[in-house]
XYZ file of C-alpha atoms in Angstrom:
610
model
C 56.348 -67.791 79.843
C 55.444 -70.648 78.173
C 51.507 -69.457 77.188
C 53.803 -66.306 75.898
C 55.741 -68.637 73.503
C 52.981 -70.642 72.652
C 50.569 -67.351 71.822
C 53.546 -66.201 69.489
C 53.941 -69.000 68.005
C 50.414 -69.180 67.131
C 50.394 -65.792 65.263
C 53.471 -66.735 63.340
C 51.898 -69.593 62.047
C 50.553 -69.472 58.586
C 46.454 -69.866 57.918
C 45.454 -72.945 57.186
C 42.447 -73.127 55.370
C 41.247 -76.723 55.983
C 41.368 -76.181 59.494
C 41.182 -72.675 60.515
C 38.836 -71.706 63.171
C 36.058 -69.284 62.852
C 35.366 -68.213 66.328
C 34.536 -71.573 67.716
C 32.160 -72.525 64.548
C 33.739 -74.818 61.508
C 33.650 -73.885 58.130
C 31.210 -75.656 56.144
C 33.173 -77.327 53.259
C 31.422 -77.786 49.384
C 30.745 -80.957 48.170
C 29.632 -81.533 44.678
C 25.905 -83.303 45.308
C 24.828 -79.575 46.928
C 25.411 -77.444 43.946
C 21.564 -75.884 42.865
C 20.888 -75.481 39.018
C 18.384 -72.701 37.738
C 14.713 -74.177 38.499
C 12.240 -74.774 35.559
C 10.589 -71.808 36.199
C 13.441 -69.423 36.149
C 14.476 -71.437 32.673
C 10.750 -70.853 31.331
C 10.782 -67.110 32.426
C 14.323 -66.394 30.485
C 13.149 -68.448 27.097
C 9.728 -65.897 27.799
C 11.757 -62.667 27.654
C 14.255 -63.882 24.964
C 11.111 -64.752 22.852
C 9.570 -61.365 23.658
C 12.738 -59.561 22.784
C 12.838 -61.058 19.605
C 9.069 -60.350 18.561
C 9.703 -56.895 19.800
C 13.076 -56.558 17.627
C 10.901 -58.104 14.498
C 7.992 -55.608 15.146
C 10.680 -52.757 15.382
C 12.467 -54.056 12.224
C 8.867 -53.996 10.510
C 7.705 -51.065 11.933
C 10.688 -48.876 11.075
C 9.586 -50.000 7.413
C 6.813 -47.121 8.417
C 8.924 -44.801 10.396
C 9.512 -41.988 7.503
C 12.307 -39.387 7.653
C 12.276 -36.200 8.313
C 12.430 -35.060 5.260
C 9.369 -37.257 4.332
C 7.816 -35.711 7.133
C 8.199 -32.137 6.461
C 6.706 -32.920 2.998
C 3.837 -34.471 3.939
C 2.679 -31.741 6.240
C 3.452 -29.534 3.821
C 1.212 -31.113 1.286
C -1.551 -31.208 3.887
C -1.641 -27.938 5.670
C -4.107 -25.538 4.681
C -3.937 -22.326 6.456
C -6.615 -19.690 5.722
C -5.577 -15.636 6.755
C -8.815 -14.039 8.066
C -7.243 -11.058 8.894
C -4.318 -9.347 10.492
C -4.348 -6.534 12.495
C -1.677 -4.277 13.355
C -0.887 -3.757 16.692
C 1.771 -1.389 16.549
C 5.383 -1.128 17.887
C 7.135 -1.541 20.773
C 11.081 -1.090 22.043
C 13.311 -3.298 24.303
C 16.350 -1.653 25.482
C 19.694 -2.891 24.202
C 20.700 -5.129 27.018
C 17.812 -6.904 26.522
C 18.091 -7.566 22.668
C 21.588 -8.240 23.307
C 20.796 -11.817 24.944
C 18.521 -12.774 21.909
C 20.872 -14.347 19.546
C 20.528 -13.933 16.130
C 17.619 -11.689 16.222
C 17.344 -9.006 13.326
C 17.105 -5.758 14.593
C 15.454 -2.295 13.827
C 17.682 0.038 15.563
C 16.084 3.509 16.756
C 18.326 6.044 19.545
C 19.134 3.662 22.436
C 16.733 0.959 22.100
C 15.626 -1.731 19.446
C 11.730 -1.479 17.699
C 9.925 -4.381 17.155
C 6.702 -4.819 15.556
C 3.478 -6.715 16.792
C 0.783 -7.849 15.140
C -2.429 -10.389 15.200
C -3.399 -13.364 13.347
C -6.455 -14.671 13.271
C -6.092 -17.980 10.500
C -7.552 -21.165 10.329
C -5.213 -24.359 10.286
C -6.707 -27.620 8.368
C -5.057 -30.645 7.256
C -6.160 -32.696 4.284
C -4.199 -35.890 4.617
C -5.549 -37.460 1.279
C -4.842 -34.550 -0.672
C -0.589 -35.006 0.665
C -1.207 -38.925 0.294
C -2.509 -38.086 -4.116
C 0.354 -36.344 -4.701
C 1.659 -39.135 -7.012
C 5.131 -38.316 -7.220
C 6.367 -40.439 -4.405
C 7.877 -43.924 -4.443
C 6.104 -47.133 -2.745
C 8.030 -46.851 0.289
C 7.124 -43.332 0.340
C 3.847 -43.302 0.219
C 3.306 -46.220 2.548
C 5.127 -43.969 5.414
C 2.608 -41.503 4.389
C -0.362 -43.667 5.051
C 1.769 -44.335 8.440
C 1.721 -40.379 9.315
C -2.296 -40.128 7.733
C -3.360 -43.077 10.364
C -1.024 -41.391 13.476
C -2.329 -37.937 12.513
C -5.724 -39.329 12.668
C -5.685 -42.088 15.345
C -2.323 -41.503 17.422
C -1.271 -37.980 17.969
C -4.822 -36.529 16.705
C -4.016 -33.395 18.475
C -0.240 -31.322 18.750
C 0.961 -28.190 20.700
C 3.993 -26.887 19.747
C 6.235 -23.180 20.819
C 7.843 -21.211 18.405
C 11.032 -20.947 19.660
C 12.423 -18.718 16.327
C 11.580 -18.492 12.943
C 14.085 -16.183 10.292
C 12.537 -15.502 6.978
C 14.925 -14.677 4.069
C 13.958 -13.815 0.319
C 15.923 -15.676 -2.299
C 16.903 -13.012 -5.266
C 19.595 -14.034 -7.788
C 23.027 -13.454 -5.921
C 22.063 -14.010 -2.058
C 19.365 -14.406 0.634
C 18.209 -11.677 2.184
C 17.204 -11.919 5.645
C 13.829 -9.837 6.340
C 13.533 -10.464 9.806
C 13.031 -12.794 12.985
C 9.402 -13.777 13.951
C 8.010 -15.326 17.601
C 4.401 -16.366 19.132
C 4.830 -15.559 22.331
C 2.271 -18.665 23.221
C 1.415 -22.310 22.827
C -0.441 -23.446 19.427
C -2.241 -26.504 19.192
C -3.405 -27.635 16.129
C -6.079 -30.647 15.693
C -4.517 -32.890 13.097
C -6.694 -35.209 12.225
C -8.663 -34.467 8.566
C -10.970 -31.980 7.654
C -10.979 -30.569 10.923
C -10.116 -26.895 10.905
C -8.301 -25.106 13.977
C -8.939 -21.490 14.626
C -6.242 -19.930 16.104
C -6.150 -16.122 17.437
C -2.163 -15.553 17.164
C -0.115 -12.882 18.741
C 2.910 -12.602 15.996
C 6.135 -10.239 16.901
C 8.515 -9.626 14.203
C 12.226 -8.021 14.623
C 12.850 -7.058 11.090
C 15.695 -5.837 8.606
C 14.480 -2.539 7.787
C 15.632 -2.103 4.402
C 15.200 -5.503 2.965
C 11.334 -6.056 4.490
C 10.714 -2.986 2.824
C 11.407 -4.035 -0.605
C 9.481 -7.021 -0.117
C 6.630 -4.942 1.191
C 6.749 -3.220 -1.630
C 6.848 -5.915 -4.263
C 3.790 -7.469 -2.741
C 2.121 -4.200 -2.719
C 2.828 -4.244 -6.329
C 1.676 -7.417 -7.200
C 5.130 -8.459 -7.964
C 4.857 -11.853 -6.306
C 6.582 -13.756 -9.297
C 9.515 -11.619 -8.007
C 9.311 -13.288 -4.339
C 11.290 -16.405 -3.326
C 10.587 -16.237 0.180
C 11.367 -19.199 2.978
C 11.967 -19.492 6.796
C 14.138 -21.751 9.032
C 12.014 -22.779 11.977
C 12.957 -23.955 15.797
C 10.060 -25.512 16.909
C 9.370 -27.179 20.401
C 6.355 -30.417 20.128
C 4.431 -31.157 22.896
C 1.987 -33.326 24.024
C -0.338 -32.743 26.962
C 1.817 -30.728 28.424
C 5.093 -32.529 27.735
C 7.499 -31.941 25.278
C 8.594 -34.735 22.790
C 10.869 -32.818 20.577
C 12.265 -30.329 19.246
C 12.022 -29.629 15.210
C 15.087 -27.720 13.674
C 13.603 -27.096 10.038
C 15.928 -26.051 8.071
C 13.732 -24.359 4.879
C 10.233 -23.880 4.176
C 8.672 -22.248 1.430
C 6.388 -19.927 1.881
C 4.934 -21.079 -1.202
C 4.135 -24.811 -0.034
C 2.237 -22.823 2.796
C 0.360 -19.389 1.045
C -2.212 -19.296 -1.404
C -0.724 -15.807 -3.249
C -3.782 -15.306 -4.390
C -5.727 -14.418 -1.084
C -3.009 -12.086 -0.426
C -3.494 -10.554 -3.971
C -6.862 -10.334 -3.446
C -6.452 -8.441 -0.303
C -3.972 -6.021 -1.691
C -6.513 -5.606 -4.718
C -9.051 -4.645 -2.065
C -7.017 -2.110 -0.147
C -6.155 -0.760 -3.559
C -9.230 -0.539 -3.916
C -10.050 1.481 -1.217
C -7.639 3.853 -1.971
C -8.806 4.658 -5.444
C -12.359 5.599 -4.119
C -12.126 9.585 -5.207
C -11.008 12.288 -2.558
C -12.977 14.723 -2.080
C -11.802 18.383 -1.850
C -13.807 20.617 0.409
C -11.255 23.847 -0.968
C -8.735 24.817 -2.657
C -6.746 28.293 -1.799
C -3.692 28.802 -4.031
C -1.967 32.059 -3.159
C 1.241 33.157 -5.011
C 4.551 34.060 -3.313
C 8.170 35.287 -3.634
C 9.698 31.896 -3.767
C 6.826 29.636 -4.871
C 3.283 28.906 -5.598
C 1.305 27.773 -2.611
C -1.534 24.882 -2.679
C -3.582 24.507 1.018
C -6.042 21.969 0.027
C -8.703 20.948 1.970
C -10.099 17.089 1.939
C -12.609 15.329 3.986
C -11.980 11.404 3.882
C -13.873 8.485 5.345
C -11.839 5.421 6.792
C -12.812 1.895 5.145
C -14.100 -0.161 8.081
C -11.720 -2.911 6.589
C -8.895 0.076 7.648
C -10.586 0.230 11.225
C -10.323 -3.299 11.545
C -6.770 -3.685 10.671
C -5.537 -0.357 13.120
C -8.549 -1.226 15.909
C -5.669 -1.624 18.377
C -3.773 1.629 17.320
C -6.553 4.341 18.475
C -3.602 6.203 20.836
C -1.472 6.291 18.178
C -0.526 8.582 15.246
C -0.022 8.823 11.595
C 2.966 11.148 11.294
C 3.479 13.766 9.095
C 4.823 12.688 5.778
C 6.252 14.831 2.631
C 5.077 13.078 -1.019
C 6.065 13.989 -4.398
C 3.617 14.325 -7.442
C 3.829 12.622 -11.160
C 1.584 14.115 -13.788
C -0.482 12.426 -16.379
C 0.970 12.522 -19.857
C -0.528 12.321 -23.087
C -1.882 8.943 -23.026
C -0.942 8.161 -19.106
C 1.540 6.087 -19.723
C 4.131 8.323 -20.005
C 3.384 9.861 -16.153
C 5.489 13.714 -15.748
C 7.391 14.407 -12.429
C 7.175 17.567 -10.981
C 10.466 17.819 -9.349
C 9.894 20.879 -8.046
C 6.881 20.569 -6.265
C 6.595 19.153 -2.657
C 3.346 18.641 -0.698
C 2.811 17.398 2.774
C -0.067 15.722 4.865
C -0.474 16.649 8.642
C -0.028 14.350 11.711
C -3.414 12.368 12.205
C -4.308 10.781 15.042
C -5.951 7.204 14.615
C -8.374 7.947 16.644
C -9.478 10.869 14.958
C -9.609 8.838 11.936
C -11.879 6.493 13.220
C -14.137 9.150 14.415
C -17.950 8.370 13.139
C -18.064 10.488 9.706
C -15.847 12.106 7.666
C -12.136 13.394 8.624
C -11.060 16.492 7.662
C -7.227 16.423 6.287
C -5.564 20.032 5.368
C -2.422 19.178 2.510
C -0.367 21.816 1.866
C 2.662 21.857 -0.960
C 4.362 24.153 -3.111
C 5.432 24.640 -6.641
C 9.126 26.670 -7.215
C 8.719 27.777 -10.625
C 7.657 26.992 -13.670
C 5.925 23.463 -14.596
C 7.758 20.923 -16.489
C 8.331 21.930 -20.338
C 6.578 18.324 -21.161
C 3.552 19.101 -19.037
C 2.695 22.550 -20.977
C 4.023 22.302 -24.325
C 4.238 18.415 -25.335
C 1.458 17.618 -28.476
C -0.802 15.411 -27.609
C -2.886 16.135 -30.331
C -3.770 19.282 -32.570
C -6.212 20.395 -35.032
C -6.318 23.637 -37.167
C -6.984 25.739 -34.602
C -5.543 24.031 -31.388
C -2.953 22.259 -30.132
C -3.460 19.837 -27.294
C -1.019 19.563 -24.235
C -1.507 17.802 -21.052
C -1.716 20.295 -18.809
C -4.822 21.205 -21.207
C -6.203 16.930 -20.934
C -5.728 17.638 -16.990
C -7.495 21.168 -16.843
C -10.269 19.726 -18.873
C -11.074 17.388 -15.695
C -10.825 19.932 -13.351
C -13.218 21.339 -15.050
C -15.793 19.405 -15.560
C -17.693 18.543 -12.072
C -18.783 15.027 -13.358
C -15.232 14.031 -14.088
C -11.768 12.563 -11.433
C -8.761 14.381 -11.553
C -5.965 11.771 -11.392
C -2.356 12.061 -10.772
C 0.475 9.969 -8.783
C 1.888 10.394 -5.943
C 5.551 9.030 -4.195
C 6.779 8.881 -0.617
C 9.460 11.034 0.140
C 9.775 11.167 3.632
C 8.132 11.520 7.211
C 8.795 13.239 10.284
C 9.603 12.709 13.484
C 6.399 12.788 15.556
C 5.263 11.102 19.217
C 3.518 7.891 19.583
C 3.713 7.503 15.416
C 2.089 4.385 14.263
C 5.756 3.472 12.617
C 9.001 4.013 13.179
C 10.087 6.947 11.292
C 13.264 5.071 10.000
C 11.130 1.697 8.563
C 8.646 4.622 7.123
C 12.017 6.309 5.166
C 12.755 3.405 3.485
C 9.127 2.329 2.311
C 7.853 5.752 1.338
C 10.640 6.658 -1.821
C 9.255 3.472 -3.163
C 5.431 3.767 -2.645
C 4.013 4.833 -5.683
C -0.397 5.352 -5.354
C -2.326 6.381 -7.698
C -5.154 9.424 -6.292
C -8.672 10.295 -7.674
C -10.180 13.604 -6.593
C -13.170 15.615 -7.412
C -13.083 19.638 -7.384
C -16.366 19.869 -7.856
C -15.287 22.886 -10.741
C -17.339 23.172 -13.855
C -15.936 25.409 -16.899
C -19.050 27.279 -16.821
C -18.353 28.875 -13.816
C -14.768 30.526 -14.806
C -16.072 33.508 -17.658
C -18.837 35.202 -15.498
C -19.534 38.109 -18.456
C -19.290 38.409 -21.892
C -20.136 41.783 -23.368
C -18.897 44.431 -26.745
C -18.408 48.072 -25.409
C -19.647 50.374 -28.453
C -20.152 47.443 -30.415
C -21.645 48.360 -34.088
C -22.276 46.328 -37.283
C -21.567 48.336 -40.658
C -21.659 47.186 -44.071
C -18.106 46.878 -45.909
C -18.087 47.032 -50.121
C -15.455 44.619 -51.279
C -15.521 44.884 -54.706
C -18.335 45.799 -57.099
C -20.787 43.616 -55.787
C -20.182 42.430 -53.223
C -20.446 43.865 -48.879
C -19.261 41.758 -46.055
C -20.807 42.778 -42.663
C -18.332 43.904 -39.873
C -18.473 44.108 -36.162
C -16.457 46.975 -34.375
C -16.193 47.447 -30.234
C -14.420 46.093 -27.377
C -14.750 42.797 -25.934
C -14.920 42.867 -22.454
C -14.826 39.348 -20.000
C -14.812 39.176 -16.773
C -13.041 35.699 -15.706
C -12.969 34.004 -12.198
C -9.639 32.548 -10.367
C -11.134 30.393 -8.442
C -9.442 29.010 -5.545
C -7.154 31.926 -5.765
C -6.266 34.346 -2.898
C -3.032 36.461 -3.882
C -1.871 36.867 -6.848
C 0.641 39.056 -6.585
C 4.479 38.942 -6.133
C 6.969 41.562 -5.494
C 4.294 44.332 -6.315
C 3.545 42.635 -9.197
C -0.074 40.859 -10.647
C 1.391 36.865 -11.246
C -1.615 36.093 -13.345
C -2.543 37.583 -16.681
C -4.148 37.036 -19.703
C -2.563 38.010 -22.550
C -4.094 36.709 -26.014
C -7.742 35.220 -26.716
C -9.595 33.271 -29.212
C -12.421 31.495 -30.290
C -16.607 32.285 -31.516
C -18.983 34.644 -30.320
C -22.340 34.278 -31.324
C -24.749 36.987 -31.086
C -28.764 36.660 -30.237
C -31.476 39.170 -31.533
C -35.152 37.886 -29.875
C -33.647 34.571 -28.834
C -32.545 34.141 -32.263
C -28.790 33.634 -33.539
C -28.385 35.976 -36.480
C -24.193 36.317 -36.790
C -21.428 34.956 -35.380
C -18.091 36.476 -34.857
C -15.183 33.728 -35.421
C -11.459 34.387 -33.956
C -9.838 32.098 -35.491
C -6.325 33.609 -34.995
C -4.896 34.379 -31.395
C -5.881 38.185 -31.016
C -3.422 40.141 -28.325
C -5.704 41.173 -24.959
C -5.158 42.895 -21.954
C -6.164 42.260 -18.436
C -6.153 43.248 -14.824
C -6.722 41.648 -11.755
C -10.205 43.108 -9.686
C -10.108 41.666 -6.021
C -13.065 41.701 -3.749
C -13.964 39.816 -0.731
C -15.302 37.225 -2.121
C -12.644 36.370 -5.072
C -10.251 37.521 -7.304
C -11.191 38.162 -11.091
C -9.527 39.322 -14.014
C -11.231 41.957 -16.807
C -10.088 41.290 -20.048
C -10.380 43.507 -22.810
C -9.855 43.391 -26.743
C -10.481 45.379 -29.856
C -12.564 43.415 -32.491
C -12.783 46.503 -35.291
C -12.397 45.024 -38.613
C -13.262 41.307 -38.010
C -15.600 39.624 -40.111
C -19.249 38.692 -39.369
C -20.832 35.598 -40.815
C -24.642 35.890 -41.199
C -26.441 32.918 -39.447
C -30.182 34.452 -39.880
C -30.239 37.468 -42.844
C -33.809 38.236 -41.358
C -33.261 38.329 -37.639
C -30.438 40.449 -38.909
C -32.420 42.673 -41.013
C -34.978 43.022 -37.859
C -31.919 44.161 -35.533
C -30.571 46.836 -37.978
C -34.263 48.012 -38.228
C -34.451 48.405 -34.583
C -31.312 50.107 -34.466
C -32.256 52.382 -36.609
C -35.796 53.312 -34.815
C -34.258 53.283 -31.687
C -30.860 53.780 -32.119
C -29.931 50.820 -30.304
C -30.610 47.501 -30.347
C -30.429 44.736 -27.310
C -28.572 41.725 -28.178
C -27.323 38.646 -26.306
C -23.619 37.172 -26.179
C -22.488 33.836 -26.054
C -19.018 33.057 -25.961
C -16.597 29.732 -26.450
C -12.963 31.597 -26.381
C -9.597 30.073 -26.189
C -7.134 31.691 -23.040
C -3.855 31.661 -23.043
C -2.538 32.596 -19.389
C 0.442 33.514 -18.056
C 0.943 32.449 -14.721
C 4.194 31.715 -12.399
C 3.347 27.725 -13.316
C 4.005 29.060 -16.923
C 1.821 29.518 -19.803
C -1.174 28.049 -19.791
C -4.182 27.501 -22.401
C -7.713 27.212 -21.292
C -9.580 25.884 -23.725
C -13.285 26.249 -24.318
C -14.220 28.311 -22.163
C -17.568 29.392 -22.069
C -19.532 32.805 -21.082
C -22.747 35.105 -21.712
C -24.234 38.020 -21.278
C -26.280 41.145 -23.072
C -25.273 43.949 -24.801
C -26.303 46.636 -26.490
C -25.617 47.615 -30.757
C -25.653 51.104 -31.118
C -25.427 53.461 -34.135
């Protein structure tokens, strides 16, 4: 009992901590000569670091004296980027199904049915940096340009080369209330770029664009015009640095203009060039109008080469098609300046396959439009200019180069719309909002010379008798009937509800008559005489005959012995064989409206009877 008392006793007792036990072993207790202080070395190695931390922190304080901004960054690199376009080609569209486009935020969007377009193309530029022309640019302060000579030396010493991804880039136009967004832009790859000087990249880029239909197409436009003072155009950029293989950064540029990055004028001089191109005259294989009920119908036949700068641009677009597309036509005025629309004309070109197009030789294209009714009152009976005898309209300046083989017919022509059509080469909706404001001039030869319209000239019962006029004094007069035969060429029907649509119903101008080769008398016309005419149809074309009575018009004598010689003759004979040269004036009635032909010119032989 007592070892019971005692053990309790023991755990009542309170801890002493001089003499507690520590199972069997006593507690070492301090004493003041043990305590250790930190060893000369240790005391050496912390004065070390502190000393190191403090060059370090003076070094970073200097340095950061060379560390430039952002902003200073993004204007140097602007200053010495160069970026040379050797070509684009277009590569055609695609779709991604709405689900997908959904998850892209902030991606512009070309909606067509159920799914989104987008549009690729290629790129192949050249990327060179000229870091003394950013470090001239004297409008900097000290500080500035000494970070500049900072960026020149880690361009060309440091970093020397940098990859970096595209993550998004929006372009926008700037016009004078808001910016317009155009469209979102991605390389679907990793560019690096060497930056050190003078040393040029080349860089084979695969570019897709999600654009804003309608306001890509205005700029489109603009550019196509030449209207580049009109263009304000900059991009936000989210870029992604990296350096073998690891990123460093991301870049969130806010604005860049496109203007700190373009020359304009390579870009002009490549839309000069395709405008170019497009001037070179069409030529027109045939030419069938035919007249109908409703409207005059044009099938026109044209063979056209591609430009191998076209080929190179579509190379990657051979499965594809050019779709159908309906244009509208502007007339030349008097001076072409003052262009006429025919607002009631429409003509269409046919589907065309790209690879058909870049078929080895020419491509034959079929256009077909119609007129509904008359021509505009501006195009037939506007003055251009007049004389005594004529007056000048110009529908008469525009006939006079179809006409004449050696000369171009021009005229202007406006998008109106396409249709839908398979595999086209663009989406019919981006087409509808370029084509009402593509406006192209056209050159085109018809190979027609005036010569070839009057095919005979010749007098039925023509006669020459003496008239007194006074006492002394006889004028010579010619009596008969004029007869002309005149081509319609390129005509096939013209006829309309039973009735001929073509006619000829007054004439004009000088005949000149021929005795042995020589011209003896003329017979002038000076006033419109009334004429009659019907149309004579073979297999080959359709002609008119027109007929008019000349009795009582006056003769003027070129050649009084060649004349003397003929009347002799006829009096031998009884007849006499002479040869007719026309120039006459016709004034046509068509479904297109009156129309003058002017100058027209025809021959033949005929013979002067008693």
């Amino acid at each position: 009992m007592s070892a019971h008392v005692e053990a309790e006793d023991l755990e009542q007792q309170p801890l002493q901590t001089g003499n507690s036990t520590n199972y069997g072993a006593s507690l070492s207790q301090p004493q003041e000569n043990d305590i250790k202080h930190p060893s000369l070395r240790v005391r050496r190695n912390l004065i070390a670091i502190t000393v190191i931390c403090l060059i370090l922190g003076a070094v970073g304080l200097y340095v950061s004296r060379f560390i430039p901004s952002t902003d200073i960054i993004q204007a140097y690199y602007d200053d010495a980027t160069k970026i040379k376009i050797h070509s684009i080609s277009y590569e055609g569209w695609d779709s991604e199904p709405q689900e997908v486009h959904s998850i892209k935020k902030g991606v512009f969007a070309l909606k067509e049915g159920d799914s989104y377009k987008y549009l690729k193309l290629r790129a192949k530029v050249g990327v060179q940096f000229d870091h003394d022309q950013a470090l001239a640019i004297s409008n900097s302060s000290t500080d500035a340009r000494r970070k500049k000579a900072f960026l020149k030396f880690s361009s060309q010493s440091l970093v020397r080369t940098l990859c970096f991804d595209l993550n998004n880039m929006k372009a926008y136009n700037d016009n004078a209330t808001a910016s317009l967004g155009l469209g979102s832009v991605r390389i679907p790859q990793t560019v690096c770029v060497d930056l050190r000087a003078n040393k040029t990249t080349e860089l084979d880029l695969p570019i897709v664009v999600y654009p804003d239909t309608e306001n890509i197409a205005s700029v489109i436009i603009k550019i196509w015009k030449r209207k580049f003072h009109e263009l304000n155009l900059w991009s936000s950029f989210d870029v992604t640095l990296s350096k073998w293989g690891l990123p460093i950064g991301r870049v969130l540029i806010p604005r860049l203009d496109w203007n700190e990055l373009f020359d304009w004028r390579q870009v002009q001089s490549y839309v000069d060039e395709m405008q170019d191109i497009l001037k070179e005259p069409i030529k027109v294989d045939d030419l069938e109008i035919t007249d109908s009920d409703e409207a005059v119908n044009f099938h026109i036949a044209t063979s056209y080469t591609c430009p191998e700068r076209f080929k190179d641009i579509l190379t990657a677009q051979k499965n594809s098609v050019i779709p159908p597309m309906s244009w509208k036509v502007r007339m030349p005025g008097c001076d072409g300046s003052e262009p006429i629309f025919l607002q009631n004309a429409d003509f269409q070109t046919p589907s065309i396959p790209v690879k058909v197009l870049f078929s080895p030789g020419p491509t034959a294209i079929n256009i077909t439009g119609q007129i509904y009714g008359p021509l505009p009152d501006e195009l037939l009976y506007q003055v251009c200019d007049s004389d005594e005898e004529n007056v000048v309209t110009p529908i008469n300046l525009f006939l006079k180069n179809v006409f004449n083989s050696t000369e171009s017919v021009k005229f202007d022509i406006s998008g109106h719309h396409a249709d839908r059509t398979n595999n086209s080469i663009v989406p019919k909706c981006f087409l509808d909002e370029i084509l009402p404001s593509i406006l192209q001039e056209i050159h085109a030869n018809l190979t027609l010379n005036s010569d070839q319209l009057v095919e005979q000239v010749s007098i039925d019962g023509m006669k020459l008798k003496w008239v007194q006029r006074g006492w002394d004094e006889k004028n010579l007069e010619v009596k008969g009937k004029v007869n002309i035969l005149v081509n319609l060429p390129y005509y096939s029907a013209a006829h309309s509800k039973g009735q001929e649509t073509v006619s000829i119903k007054k004439i004009k101008g000088l005949t000149k008559v021929f005795h042995n080769d020589v011209h003896f008398v003329s017979v002038p016309m000076d006033v419109w005489l009334n004429a009659e005419s019907e149309i004579v149809k073979s297999e080959e074309q359709i002609q008119l005959r027109v007929s008019f009575d000349i009795a009582g018009q006056n003769v003027v004598v070129e050649d009084k012995i060649e004349l003397t010689k003929c009347l002799n003759e006829i009096l031998v004979k009884g007849q006499a064989q002479v040869y007719v040269e026309g120039k006459l004036d016709l004034m046509m009635d068509t479904k297109l409206g009156s129309i003058v032909l002017l100058g027209l010119k025809g021959d033949g032989n005929t013979v002067i009877r008693t």
